[in-house]
XYZ file of C-alpha atoms in Angstrom:
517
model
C 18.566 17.843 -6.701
C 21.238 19.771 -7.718
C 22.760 20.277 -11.309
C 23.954 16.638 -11.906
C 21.247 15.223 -9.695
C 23.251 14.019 -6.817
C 22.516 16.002 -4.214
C 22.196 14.067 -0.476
C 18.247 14.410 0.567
C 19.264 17.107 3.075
C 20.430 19.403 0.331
C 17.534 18.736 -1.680
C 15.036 22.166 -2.147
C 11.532 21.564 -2.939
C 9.903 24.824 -3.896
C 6.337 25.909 -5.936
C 7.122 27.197 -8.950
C 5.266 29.018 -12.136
C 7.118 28.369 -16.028
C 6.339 30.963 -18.531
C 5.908 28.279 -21.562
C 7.145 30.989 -23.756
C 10.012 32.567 -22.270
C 11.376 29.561 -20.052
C 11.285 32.070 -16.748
C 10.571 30.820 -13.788
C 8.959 32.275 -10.639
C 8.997 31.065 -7.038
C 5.743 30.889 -5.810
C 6.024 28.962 -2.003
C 8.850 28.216 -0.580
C 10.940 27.824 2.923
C 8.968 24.250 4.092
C 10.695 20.503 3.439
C 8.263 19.683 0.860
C 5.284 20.874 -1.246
C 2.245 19.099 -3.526
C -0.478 19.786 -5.626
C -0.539 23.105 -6.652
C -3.757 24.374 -8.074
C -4.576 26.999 -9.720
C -7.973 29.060 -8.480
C -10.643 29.437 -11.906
C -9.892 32.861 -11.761
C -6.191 32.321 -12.099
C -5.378 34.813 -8.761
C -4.762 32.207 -6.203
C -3.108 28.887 -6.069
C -3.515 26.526 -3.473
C -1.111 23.856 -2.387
C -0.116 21.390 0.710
C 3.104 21.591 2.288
C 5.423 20.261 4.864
C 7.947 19.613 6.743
C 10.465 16.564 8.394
C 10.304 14.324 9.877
C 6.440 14.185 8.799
C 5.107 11.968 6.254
C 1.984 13.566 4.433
C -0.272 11.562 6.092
C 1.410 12.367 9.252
C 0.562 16.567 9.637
C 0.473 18.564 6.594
C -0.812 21.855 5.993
C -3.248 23.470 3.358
C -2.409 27.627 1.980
C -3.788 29.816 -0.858
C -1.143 32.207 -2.335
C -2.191 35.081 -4.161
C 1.355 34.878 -5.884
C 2.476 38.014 -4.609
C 5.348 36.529 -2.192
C 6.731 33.578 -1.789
C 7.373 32.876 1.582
C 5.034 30.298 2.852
C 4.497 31.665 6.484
C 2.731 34.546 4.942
C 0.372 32.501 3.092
C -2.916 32.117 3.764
C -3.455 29.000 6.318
C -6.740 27.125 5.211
C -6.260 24.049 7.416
C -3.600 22.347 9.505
C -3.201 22.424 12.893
C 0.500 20.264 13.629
C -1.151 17.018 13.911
C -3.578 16.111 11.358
C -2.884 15.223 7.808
C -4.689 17.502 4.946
C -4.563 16.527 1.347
C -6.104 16.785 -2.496
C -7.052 20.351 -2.464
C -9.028 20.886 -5.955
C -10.822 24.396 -6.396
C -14.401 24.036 -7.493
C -16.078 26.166 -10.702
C -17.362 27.753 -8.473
C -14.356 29.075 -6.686
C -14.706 26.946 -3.524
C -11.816 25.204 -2.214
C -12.563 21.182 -1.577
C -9.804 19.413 -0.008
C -9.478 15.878 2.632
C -8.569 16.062 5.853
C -8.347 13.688 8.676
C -9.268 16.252 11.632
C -12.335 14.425 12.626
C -10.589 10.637 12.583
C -11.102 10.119 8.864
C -10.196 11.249 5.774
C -13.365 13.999 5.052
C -14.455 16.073 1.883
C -14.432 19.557 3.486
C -15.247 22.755 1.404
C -13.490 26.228 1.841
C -15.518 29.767 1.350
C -15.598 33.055 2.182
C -13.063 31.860 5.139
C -14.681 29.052 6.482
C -14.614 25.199 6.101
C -17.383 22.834 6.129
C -17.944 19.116 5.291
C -19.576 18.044 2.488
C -18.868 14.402 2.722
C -17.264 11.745 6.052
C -17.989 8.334 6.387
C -18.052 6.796 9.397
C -15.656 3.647 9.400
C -13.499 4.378 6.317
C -11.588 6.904 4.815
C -11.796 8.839 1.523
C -8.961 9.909 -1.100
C -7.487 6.451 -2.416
C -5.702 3.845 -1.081
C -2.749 4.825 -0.492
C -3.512 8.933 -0.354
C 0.222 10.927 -0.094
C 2.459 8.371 -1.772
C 2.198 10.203 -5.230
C 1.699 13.626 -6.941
C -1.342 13.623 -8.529
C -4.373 11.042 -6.806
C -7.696 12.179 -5.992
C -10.550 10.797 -4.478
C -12.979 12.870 -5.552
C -14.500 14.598 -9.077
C -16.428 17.589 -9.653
C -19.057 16.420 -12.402
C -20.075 18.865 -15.439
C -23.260 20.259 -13.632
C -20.934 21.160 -10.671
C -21.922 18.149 -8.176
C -19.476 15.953 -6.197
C -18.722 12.274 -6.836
C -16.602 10.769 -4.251
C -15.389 7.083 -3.710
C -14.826 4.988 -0.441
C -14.500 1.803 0.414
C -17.923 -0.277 2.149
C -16.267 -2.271 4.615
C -19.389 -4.620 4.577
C -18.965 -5.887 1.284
C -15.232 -4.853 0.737
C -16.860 -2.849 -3.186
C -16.035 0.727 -3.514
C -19.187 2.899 -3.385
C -19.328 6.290 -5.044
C -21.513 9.271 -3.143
C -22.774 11.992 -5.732
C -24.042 15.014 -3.960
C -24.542 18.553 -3.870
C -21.776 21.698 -3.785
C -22.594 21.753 -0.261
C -23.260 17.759 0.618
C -27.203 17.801 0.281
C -29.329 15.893 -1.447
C -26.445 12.503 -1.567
C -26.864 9.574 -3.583
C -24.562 6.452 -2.913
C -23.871 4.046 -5.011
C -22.690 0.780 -4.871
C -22.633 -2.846 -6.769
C -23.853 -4.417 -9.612
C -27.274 -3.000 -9.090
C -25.638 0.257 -9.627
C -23.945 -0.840 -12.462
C -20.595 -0.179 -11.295
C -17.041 -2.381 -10.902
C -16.301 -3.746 -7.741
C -13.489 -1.443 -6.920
C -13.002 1.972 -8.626
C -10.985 5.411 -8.246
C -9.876 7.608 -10.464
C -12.897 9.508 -10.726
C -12.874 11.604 -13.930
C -15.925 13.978 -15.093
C -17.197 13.162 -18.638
C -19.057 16.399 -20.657
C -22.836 15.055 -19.716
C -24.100 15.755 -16.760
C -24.298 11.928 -15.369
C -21.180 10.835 -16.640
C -17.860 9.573 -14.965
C -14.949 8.235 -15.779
C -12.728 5.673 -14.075
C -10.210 2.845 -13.192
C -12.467 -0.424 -12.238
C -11.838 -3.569 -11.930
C -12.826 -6.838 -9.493
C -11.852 -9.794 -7.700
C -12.587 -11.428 -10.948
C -11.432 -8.411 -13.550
C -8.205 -6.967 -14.322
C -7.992 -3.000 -13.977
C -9.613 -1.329 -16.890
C -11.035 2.102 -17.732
C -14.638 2.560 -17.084
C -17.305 4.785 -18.599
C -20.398 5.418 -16.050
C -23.762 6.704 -16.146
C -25.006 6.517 -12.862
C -26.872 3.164 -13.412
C -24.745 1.342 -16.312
C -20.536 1.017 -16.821
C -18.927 0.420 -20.238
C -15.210 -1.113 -20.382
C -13.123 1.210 -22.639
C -9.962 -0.222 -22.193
C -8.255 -2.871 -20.006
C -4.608 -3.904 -18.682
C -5.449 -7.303 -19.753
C -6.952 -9.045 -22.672
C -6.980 -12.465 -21.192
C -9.861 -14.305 -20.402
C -10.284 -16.628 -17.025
C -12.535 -18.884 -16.049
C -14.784 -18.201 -13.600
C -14.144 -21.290 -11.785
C -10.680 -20.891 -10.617
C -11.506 -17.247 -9.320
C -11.614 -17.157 -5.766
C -13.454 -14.401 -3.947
C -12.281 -12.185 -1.465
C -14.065 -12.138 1.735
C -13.268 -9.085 4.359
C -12.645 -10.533 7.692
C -11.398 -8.502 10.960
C -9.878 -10.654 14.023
C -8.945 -9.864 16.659
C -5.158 -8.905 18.123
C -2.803 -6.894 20.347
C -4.572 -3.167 19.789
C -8.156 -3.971 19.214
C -9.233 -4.761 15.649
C -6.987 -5.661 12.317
C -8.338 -6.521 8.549
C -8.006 -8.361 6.199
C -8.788 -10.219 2.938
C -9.412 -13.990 3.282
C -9.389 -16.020 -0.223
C -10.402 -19.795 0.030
C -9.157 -22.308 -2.297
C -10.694 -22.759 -5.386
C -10.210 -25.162 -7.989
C -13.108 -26.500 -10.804
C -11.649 -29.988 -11.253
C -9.877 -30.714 -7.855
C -10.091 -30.920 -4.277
C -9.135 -32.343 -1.009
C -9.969 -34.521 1.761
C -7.967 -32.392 4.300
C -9.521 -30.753 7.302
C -8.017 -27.841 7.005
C -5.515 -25.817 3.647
C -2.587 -24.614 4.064
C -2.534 -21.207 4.566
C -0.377 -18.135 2.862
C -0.421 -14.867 4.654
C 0.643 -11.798 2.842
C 2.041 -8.840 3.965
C 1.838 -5.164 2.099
C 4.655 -2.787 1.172
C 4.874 0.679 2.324
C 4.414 0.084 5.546
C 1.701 2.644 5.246
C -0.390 1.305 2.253
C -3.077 -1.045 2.155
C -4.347 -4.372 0.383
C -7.290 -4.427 -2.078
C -9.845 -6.678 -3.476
C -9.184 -6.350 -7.008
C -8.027 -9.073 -9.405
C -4.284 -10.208 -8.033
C -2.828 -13.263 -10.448
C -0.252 -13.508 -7.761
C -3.142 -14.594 -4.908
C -5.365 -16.673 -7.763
C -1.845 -18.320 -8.352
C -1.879 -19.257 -4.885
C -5.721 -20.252 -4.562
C -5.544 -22.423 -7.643
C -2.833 -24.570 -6.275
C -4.709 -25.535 -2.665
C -3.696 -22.910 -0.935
C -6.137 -20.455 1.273
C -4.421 -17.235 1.229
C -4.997 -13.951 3.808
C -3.967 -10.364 2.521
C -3.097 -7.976 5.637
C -4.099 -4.821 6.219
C -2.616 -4.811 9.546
C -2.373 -1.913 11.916
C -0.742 1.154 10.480
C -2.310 0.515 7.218
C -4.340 3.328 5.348
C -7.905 3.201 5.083
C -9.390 2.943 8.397
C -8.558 5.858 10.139
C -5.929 7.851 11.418
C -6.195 6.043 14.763
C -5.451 3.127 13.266
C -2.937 4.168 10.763
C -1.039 5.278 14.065
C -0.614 2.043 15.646
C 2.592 1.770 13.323
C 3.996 5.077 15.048
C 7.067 3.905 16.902
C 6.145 0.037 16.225
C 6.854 -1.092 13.458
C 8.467 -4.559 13.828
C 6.033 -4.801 16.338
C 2.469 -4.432 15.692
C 2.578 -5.440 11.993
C 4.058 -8.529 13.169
C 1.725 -9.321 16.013
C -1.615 -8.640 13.431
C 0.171 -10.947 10.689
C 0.230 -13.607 13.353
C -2.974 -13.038 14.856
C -4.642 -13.540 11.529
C -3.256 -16.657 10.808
C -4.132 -18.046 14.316
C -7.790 -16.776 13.880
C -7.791 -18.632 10.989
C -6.411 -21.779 12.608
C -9.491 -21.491 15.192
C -12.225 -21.065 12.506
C -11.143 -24.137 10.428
C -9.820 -22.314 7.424
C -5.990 -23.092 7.816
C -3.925 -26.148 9.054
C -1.640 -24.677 11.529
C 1.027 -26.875 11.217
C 1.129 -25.845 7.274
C 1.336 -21.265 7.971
C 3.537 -19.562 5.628
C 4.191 -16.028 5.849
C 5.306 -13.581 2.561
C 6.123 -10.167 1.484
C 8.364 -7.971 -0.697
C 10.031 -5.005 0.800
C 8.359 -3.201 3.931
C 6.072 -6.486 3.754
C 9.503 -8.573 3.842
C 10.987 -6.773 7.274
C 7.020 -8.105 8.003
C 7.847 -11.498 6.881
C 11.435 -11.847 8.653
C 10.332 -10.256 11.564
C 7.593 -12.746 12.546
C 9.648 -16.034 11.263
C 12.357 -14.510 13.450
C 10.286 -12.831 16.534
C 7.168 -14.906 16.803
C 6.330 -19.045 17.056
C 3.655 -18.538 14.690
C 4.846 -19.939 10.899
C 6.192 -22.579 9.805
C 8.170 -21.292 6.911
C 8.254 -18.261 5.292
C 9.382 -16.054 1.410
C 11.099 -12.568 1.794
C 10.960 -10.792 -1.358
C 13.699 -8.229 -1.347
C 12.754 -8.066 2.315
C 14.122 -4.937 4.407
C 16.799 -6.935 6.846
C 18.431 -3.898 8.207
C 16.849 -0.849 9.521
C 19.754 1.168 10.333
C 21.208 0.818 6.397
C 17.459 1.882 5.307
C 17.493 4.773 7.412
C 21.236 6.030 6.387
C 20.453 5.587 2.393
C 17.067 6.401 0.835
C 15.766 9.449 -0.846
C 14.602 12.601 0.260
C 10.841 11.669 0.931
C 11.054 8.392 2.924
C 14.641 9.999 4.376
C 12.642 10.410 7.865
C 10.209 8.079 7.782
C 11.423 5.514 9.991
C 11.624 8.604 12.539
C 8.000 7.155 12.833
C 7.555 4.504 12.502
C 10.806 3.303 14.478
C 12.842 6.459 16.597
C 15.219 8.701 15.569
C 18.174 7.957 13.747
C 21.349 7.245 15.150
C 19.964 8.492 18.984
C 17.515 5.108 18.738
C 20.310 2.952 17.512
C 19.687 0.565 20.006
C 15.711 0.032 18.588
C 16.713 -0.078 14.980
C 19.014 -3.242 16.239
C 16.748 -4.903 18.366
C 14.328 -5.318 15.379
C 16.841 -5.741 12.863
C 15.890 -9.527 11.484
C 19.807 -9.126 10.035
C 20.396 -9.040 13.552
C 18.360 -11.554 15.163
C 19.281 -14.463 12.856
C 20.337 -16.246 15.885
C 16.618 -16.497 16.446
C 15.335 -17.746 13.043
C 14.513 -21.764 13.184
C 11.593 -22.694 10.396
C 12.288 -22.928 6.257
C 13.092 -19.146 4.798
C 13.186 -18.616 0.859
C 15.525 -15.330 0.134
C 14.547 -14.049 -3.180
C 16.205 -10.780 -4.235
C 17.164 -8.793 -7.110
C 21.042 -7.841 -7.962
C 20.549 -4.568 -8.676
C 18.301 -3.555 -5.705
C 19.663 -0.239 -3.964
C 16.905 0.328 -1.737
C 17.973 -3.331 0.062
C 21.425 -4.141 -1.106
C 21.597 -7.799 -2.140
C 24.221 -8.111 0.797
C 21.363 -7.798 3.195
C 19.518 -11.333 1.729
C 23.199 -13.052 1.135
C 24.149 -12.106 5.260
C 21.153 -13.961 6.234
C 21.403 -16.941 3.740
C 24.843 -17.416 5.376
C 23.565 -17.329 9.277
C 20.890 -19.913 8.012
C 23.081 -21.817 6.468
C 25.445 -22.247 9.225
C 22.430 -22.868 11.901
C 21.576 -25.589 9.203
C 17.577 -23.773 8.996
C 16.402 -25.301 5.645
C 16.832 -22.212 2.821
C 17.536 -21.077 -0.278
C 19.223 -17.720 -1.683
C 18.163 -16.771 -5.917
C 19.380 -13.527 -7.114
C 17.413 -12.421 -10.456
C 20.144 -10.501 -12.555
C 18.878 -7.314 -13.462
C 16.474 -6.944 -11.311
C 15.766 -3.797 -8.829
C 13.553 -3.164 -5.741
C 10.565 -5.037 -6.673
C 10.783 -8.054 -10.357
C 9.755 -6.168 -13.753
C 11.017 -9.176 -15.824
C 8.145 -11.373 -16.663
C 9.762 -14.441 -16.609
C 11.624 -13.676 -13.082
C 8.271 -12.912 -11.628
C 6.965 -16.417 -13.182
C 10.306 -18.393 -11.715
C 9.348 -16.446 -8.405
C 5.727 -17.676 -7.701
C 6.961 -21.187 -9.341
C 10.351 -21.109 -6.888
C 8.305 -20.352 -3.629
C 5.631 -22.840 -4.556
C 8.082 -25.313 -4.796
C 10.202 -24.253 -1.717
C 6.831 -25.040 0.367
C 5.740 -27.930 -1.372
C 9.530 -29.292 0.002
C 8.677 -28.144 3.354
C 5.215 -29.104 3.771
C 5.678 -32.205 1.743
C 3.758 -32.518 -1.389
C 4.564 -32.813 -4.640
C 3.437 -30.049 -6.852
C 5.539 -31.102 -10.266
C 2.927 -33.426 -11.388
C 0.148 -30.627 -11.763
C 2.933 -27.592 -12.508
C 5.811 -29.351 -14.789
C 6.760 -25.788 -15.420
C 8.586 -25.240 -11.963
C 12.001 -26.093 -12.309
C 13.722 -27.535 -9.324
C 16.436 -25.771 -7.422
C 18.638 -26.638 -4.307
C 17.322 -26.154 -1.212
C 19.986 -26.557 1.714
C 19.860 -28.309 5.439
C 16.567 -30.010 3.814
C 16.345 -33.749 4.364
């Protein structure tokens, strides 16, 4: 990044490297592609393995997997274990025994493949989900799978079925699998992180539930013990509400989703049909979960259904269908945030005059997009919502610095794209209720982006309301401006979909909202 750290993400050199602890010395291992990951280190210590690549691909887009036996440093002359130019390989780990395990998503889905004497096979694919995480390729260091101490695999996946995590244990070479899954098994809901323990049936790991906060986990194969957890509060039961994994149909097929129905111990409602709150995920290339979310129980406790989005493009189900987003996004997340809310509408669950639509960040451009594109909702929350493409394209850090060649065109040749689904630019088009909330200090999406917009609604007289948190960056750290956030946009749609939610939350202070009768 250069010596005082301010070099533009085209000057930026990402290289493998080896520190002598002692001496300070430093020796180039890899070198000559865009970007590199993982290293590891073979048992013997003669080889390390890594994944590299190159603009404008994302790691999930077409990466490659080498061995160096640290004799030169020029990639190219490495040893190529798998990549081919269009498939995506990633967590490489090297065995005890000196076989190389690694994911790739050659056959349609993240697989558990293992590398001898030349050759790869797999040890573990499932057929409708992926392995490796969530979110595999957004971060040094995640891994889906765990060698245990007796030298068998443990891998985790998500059960689409039930929406738990289940956890294969199997042979070196994939025989003789066990999967496990549920209560029954005595695991958490939803886990990762696997971790070998020193016995032989023992794992470590982050779990957690619809009805749990994260915590670390210590399994045995048929019982878990809670070690540790992010949160010492206790809540009842009875406010909980359950996650339950729907798919609907829309433009390309197929999207998913989370659906949460109201739940409240003491109250409920004559109505036909809640209102409904449909979320939208960051990255764009992330997904939703099922754990324990205080910001969707927030929701659900108030009368409110809510429906999490893993909408096309989103990780987890496939490369096919993480590669709907390729060249559409603005498009296809839009038309599967809509389509889930109108599925909903048909089955009973949601009042369609009463849809609301939120998000924060890659999920805002989400948000804006379909109160600005689509008919669909009937008022909407942008968290520090992306409102310009082009400005996110011209300023971000090395990593994401071509990733809207993906997911939108190339940069300035596709000007005329990024403008067309520029919400900053289509404000024309906006008619229903919009709360802006953003944070001053945000450089990722410049507060400018949420004050141009306020101003167009403003003058088309389209009820809304502008806060600015001081302090804040790209996403709210402060507790109390993430309490006045939920509280603001709670009240911003009780105004709009008249009802008064100050009796039952006296804590939600009341703020302007403009062009509202």
């Amino acid at each position: 990044h250069g010596p005082e750290g301010k070099a533009k993400p085209v000057d930026v050199i990402n290289e493998v490297v080896a520190i002598n602890l002692s001496t300070g010395a430093e020796t180039v291992l890899a070198k000559g592609r865009d970007f590199y990951a993982a290293p590891k280190l073979s048992p013997d210590g003669s080889k390390v393995a890594y994944v590299a690549w190159d603009h404008p691909n994302m790691p999930w887009d077409a990466t490659e997997l080498r061995i160096t036996d640290q004799k030169d440093a020029k990639t190219d002359s490495h040893q190529l274990v798998c990549g081919d130019g269009d498939s995506s390989v990633l967590q490489p780990a090297w065995h005890p025994s000196g076989a190389l395990f690694y994911l790739t998503d050659e056959q349609g889905f993240y697989a558990l493949q293992r590398f001898e004497g030349g050759a790869s096979k797999t040890v573990l694919s499932v057929a409708d989900a992926d392995l490796g995480g969530s979110a595999p390729g957004w971060a040094f260091g995640q891994q889906g799978y765990a060698f245990l101490a007796d030298g068998r695999v443990a891998a985790a996946y998500p059960d689409r079925q039930t929406g738990q995590t289940a956890v294969a244990i199997m042979n070196e070479d994939g025989s003789a699998k066990t999967v496990y899954s549920g209560e029954a098994s005595g695991l958490p809901h939803s886990v990762g992180g696997l971790t070998p323990g020193t016995k032989k049936d023992e794992i470590y790991m982050i779990g957690g539930g619809p009805d749990k906060p994260a915590g670390v986990y210590r399994w045995d194969l048929s019982a878990s013990t809670l070690l540790a957890s992010s949160s010492s509060q206790e809540i009842d039961a009875a406010y909980i509400s359950k996650p339950q994994p729907v798919k609907f149909p829309t433009t390309l097929g197929e999207a998913y989703g989370f659906y949460y129905p109201p739940r409240h111990p003491t109250c409920s409602s004559q109505e036909a049909a809640p209102p409904l709150l449909v979320k939208a995920h960051g990255g764009p290339t992330a997904c939703t979960g099922a754990t324990f979310n205080p910001k969707i129980q927030y929701w659900t406790s108030r009368g409110f259904a809510v429906l999490d989005v893993d909408y096309g493009g989103s990780t987890g189900y496939g490369r096919d269908y993480r590669r709907r987003l390729r060249g559409a996004w603005g498009i296809v997340d839009i038309d599967d945030v809509c389509a889930g809310a109108q599925y909903l509408v048909k089955q009973g669950l949601a009042d369609a005059k009463r849809l609301a639509i939120d998000g924060g960040s890659a999920g805002g451009y989400t948000t804006l997009g379909a109160l600005a594109f689509r008919d669909v909702f009937t008022a909407g929350c942008s968290l520090y919502g992306v409102g310009d493409l082009a400005a996110l394209a011209g300023d971000t850090h090395k990593f994401e610095s071509r990733y809207l060649d993906g997911l939108v065109g190339k940069y300035p040749e596709d000007e005329k794209i990024y403008t067309e689904r520029a919400p900053i630019h289509s404000v024309d088009k906006l008619n229903c209720p919009i709360l802006l909330l953003q944070g001053d200090e945000d450089k990722i999406v410049p507060p400018n982006q949420a004050e141009t917009m306020h101003k167009a609604l403003l003058e088309k007289k389209v009820p809304t309301a502008l806060k600015i948190y001081e302090g804040e960056q790209h996403g709210f750290r402060k507790s109390e401006n993430i309490e006045d956030a939920l509280n603001s946009e709670l009240y911003f749609f009780s105004r709009v979909f008249g009802f008064d939610c100050l009796k039952a939350n006296p804590e939600v202070e009341v703020f302007p909202i403009d062009n509202l009768p």
